[in-house]
Amino acid sequence: KMKDNKLIAEFMGVKPLHMGGSVEYEIYGILDFIEDGIDKKHFFLEEELEFHSSWDWLMPVVDKCFDTHFEHSDDLSFLLKTFKPLEEVYKAVVEFINRTKKGA
């Protein structure tokens, strides 16, 4: 899941930041629910990305899929209309991103 979360983060325009021995992703400004503030978390390690476990994280990705490559979004649209579990939508998003990266 970490590799797929990293793929999704990069699809969303998040650039990996190499901080010492770790790689972090700044999610503030990418996901609306990540708020500004001194005590608010903005940077996430790969293992802290929650695209695979949170609708709040995943739905903005689905929106971007529709916005950027609507012609390839039939599978995602079907999954959402049939109220599939998060895991299935997550898997479809990963497949969608991989397919659009290859130009299929």
Coordinates of N, CA and C in Angstrom, one line a residue:
K1 N 0.8 -1.2 0.0 CA 0.0 0.0 0.0 C 0.9 1.3 0.0
M2 N 2.0 1.2 0.6 CA 2.9 2.4 0.7 C 3.3 2.9 -0.7
K3 N 3.6 1.9 -1.6 CA 4.0 2.2 -2.9 C 2.9 2.9 -3.7
D4 N 1.7 2.3 -3.5 CA 0.5 2.9 -4.2 C 0.1 4.3 -3.6
N5 N 0.2 4.4 -2.3 CA 0.0 5.7 -1.7 C 0.9 6.8 -2.2
K6 N 2.2 6.4 -2.4 CA 3.2 7.3 -2.9 C 2.8 7.7 -4.4
L7 N 2.4 6.7 -5.2 CA 1.9 6.9 -6.5 C 0.7 7.9 -6.5
I8 N -0.2 7.8 -5.6 CA -1.4 8.7 -5.5 C -0.9 10.1 -5.1
A9 N 0.0 10.2 -4.1 CA 0.5 11.5 -3.7 C 1.1 12.2 -4.8
E10 N 1.9 11.5 -5.6 CA 2.6 12.2 -6.7 C 1.6 12.6 -7.8
F11 N 0.6 11.7 -8.1 CA -0.5 12.1 -9.0 C -1.2 13.4 -8.6
M12 N -1.3 13.6 -7.2 CA -2.0 14.7 -6.7 C -1.1 16.0 -6.7
G13 N 0.2 15.8 -7.2 CA 1.1 16.9 -7.3 C 2.0 17.1 -6.1
V14 N 2.0 16.2 -5.2 CA 2.9 16.3 -4.0 C 4.3 15.8 -4.4
K15 N 5.2 16.7 -4.1 CA 6.6 16.4 -4.4 C 7.2 15.8 -3.1
P16 N 7.9 14.6 -3.3 CA 8.6 14.0 -2.1 C 9.7 14.9 -1.6
L17 N 9.8 15.1 -0.3 CA 10.9 15.9 0.3 C 11.8 15.0 1.1
H18 N 13.1 15.0 0.7 CA 14.0 14.2 1.4 C 14.5 15.0 2.6
M19 N 14.1 14.5 3.8 CA 14.5 15.2 5.1 C 15.4 14.2 5.9
G20 N 16.6 14.5 5.8 CA 17.5 13.6 6.6 C 17.5 12.2 5.9
G21 N 17.1 11.2 6.7 CA 17.0 9.8 6.2 C 15.6 9.4 5.8
S22 N 14.7 10.3 5.8 CA 13.3 9.9 5.5 C 12.8 10.8 4.3
V23 N 11.7 10.3 3.8 CA 11.0 11.0 2.7 C 9.6 11.4 3.2
E24 N 9.3 12.7 3.1 CA 8.0 13.2 3.6 C 7.3 13.9 2.5
Y25 N 5.9 13.9 2.6 CA 5.1 14.5 1.7 C 4.3 15.6 2.3
E26 N 4.3 16.8 1.8 CA 3.5 17.9 2.3 C 2.1 17.9 1.7
I27 N 1.1 17.6 2.5 CA -0.2 17.4 2.1 C -1.0 18.7 2.2
Y28 N -0.6 19.6 3.0 CA -1.3 20.9 3.2 C -1.4 21.6 1.8
G29 N -2.6 22.0 1.4 CA -2.8 22.7 0.2 C -3.2 21.7 -0.9
I30 N -3.1 20.4 -0.6 CA -3.5 19.3 -1.5 C -4.9 18.8 -1.1
L31 N -5.0 18.5 0.2 CA -6.3 18.0 0.7 C -6.9 19.1 1.6
D32 N -8.1 19.5 1.3 CA -8.7 20.6 2.0 C -8.9 20.5 3.5
F33 N -9.0 19.3 4.0 CA -9.2 19.1 5.4 C -7.9 19.2 6.2
I34 N -6.8 19.3 5.6 CA -5.5 19.5 6.3 C -5.4 21.0 6.5
E35 N -5.6 21.4 7.8 CA -5.7 22.8 8.1 C -4.3 23.5 8.4
D36 N -4.3 24.8 8.2 CA -3.1 25.5 8.6 C -3.1 25.8 10.1
G37 N -1.9 26.0 10.6 CA -1.7 26.3 12.0 C -0.4 25.7 12.5
I38 N 0.0 26.3 13.6 CA 1.3 25.8 14.2 C 1.3 24.4 14.6
D39 N 0.1 24.0 15.2 CA 0.0 22.6 15.8 C -0.5 21.6 14.8
K40 N -0.8 22.0 13.6 CA -1.4 21.1 12.6 C -0.3 20.4 11.8
K41 N -0.6 19.1 11.5 CA 0.4 18.3 10.8 C 0.2 18.5 9.3
H42 N 1.3 18.9 8.6 CA 1.3 19.1 7.2 C 2.2 18.1 6.4
F43 N 3.2 17.6 7.1 CA 4.1 16.6 6.4 C 3.9 15.2 6.9
F44 N 3.8 14.3 6.0 CA 3.5 12.9 6.3 C 4.6 12.0 5.7
L45 N 5.0 11.0 6.5 CA 5.9 10.0 6.0 C 5.1 9.1 5.1
E46 N 5.8 8.3 4.2 CA 5.0 7.4 3.3 C 4.1 6.5 4.1
E47 N 4.5 6.0 5.2 CA 3.6 5.1 5.9 C 2.5 5.8 6.7
E48 N 2.5 7.1 6.7 CA 1.4 7.9 7.3 C 0.3 8.3 6.3
L49 N 0.6 8.1 5.0 CA -0.4 8.5 4.0 C -1.6 7.6 4.1
E50 N -2.8 8.2 4.1 CA -4.0 7.4 4.4 C -5.0 7.3 3.2
F51 N -4.5 7.3 2.0 CA -5.3 7.2 0.8 C -6.1 5.9 0.8
H52 N -5.4 4.8 1.3 CA -6.0 3.5 1.3 C -7.0 3.2 2.5
S53 N -7.1 4.2 3.4 CA -8.0 3.9 4.6 C -8.9 5.0 4.9
S54 N -9.0 6.1 4.2 CA -9.8 7.2 4.5 C -10.5 7.8 3.3
W55 N -11.8 7.9 3.3 CA -12.6 8.5 2.3 C -12.2 10.0 2.1
D56 N -11.8 10.7 3.2 CA -11.4 12.1 3.2 C -10.2 12.2 2.4
W57 N -9.3 11.3 2.4 CA -8.0 11.3 1.6 C -8.3 10.9 0.2
L58 N -9.2 9.9 0.0 CA -9.3 9.3 -1.3 C -10.2 10.1 -2.3
M59 N -11.3 10.7 -1.8 CA -12.3 11.3 -2.6 C -11.7 12.5 -3.4
P60 N -10.8 13.3 -2.9 CA -10.2 14.3 -3.7 C -9.4 13.7 -4.9
V61 N -8.8 12.5 -4.7 CA -8.1 11.9 -5.8 C -9.1 11.4 -6.9
V62 N -10.2 10.9 -6.4 CA -11.3 10.5 -7.4 C -11.7 11.7 -8.2
D63 N -11.9 12.8 -7.5 CA -12.3 14.1 -8.2 C -11.3 14.4 -9.2
K64 N -10.0 14.4 -8.9 CA -8.9 14.7 -9.9 C -8.9 13.7 -11.0
C65 N -9.2 12.5 -10.8 CA -9.2 11.5 -11.9 C -10.3 11.9 -12.9
F66 N -11.5 12.3 -12.4 CA -12.6 12.7 -13.2 C -12.2 14.0 -14.0
D67 N -11.6 14.9 -13.3 CA -11.2 16.2 -13.9 C -10.2 16.1 -14.9
T68 N -9.2 15.2 -14.7 CA -8.0 15.2 -15.7 C -8.2 14.2 -16.8
H69 N -8.9 13.1 -16.5 CA -9.0 12.0 -17.6 C -10.4 11.5 -17.6
F70 N -11.3 12.3 -17.8 CA -12.7 11.8 -17.7 C -13.0 10.7 -18.6
E71 N -12.4 10.7 -19.8 CA -12.6 9.6 -20.8 C -12.2 8.2 -20.3
H72 N -11.4 8.2 -19.3 CA -11.0 6.9 -18.7 C -11.6 6.5 -17.4
S73 N -12.7 7.3 -17.0 CA -13.2 7.2 -15.7 C -14.4 6.2 -15.5
D74 N -14.8 5.5 -16.6 CA -15.9 4.6 -16.5 C -15.9 3.6 -15.3
D75 N -14.7 3.0 -15.1 CA -14.6 2.0 -14.0 C -14.9 2.7 -12.6
L76 N -14.2 3.9 -12.4 CA -14.4 4.6 -11.2 C -15.9 5.0 -11.0
S77 N -16.5 5.5 -12.0 CA -17.8 6.0 -12.0 C -18.8 4.9 -11.6
F78 N -18.6 3.7 -12.2 CA -19.4 2.5 -11.8 C -19.2 2.1 -10.4
L79 N -18.0 2.1 -9.9 CA -17.7 1.7 -8.5 C -18.4 2.7 -7.5
L80 N -18.3 4.0 -7.8 CA -19.0 4.9 -6.9 C -20.5 4.8 -7.0
K81 N -21.0 4.6 -8.1 CA -22.5 4.5 -8.2 C -23.1 3.3 -7.6
T82 N -22.2 2.2 -7.5 CA -22.7 1.0 -6.8 C -22.3 0.9 -5.4
F83 N -21.8 2.0 -4.8 CA -21.4 2.0 -3.4 C -20.4 0.9 -3.0
K84 N -19.4 0.8 -3.7 CA -18.4 -0.2 -3.4 C -17.5 0.3 -2.1
P85 N -16.9 -0.7 -1.4 CA -16.1 -0.4 -0.3 C -14.9 0.5 -0.7
L86 N -14.3 1.2 0.3 CA -13.2 2.0 0.0 C -12.0 1.2 -0.6
E87 N -11.8 0.0 -0.2 CA -10.7 -0.8 -0.7 C -10.8 -1.0 -2.2
E88 N -12.0 -1.2 -2.7 CA -12.2 -1.4 -4.1 C -12.0 -0.1 -4.9
V89 N -12.5 1.0 -4.4 CA -12.3 2.3 -5.0 C -10.9 2.6 -5.0
Y90 N -10.2 2.4 -3.9 CA -8.7 2.6 -3.8 C -8.0 1.9 -4.9
K91 N -8.3 0.6 -5.0 CA -7.6 -0.2 -6.0 C -7.9 0.3 -7.4
A92 N -9.1 0.7 -7.7 CA -9.5 1.2 -9.0 C -8.8 2.5 -9.3
V93 N -8.6 3.4 -8.3 CA -7.9 4.6 -8.4 C -6.4 4.3 -8.8
V94 N -5.8 3.4 -8.1 CA -4.4 3.0 -8.4 C -4.3 2.5 -9.9
E95 N -5.2 1.6 -10.3 CA -5.2 1.1 -11.6 C -5.4 2.2 -12.6
F96 N -6.3 3.1 -12.3 CA -6.6 4.3 -13.2 C -5.4 5.1 -13.4
I97 N -4.7 5.5 -12.3 CA -3.5 6.3 -12.4 C -2.4 5.6 -13.2
N98 N -2.2 4.3 -13.0 CA -1.2 3.5 -13.7 C -1.6 3.5 -15.2
R99 N -2.9 3.3 -15.5 CA -3.3 3.2 -16.9 C -3.1 4.6 -17.6
T100 N -3.4 5.7 -16.9 CA -3.3 7.0 -17.6 C -1.8 7.4 -17.7
K101 N -1.0 6.9 -16.8 CA 0.5 7.2 -16.9 C 1.0 6.5 -18.1
K102 N 0.5 5.3 -18.5 CA 1.0 4.6 -19.6 C 0.3 5.1 -20.9
G103 N -0.7 6.0 -20.8 CA -1.3 6.5 -22.0 C -2.4 5.6 -22.6
A104 N -2.8 4.6 -21.8 CA -3.9 3.7 -22.3 C -5.2 4.3 -22.4

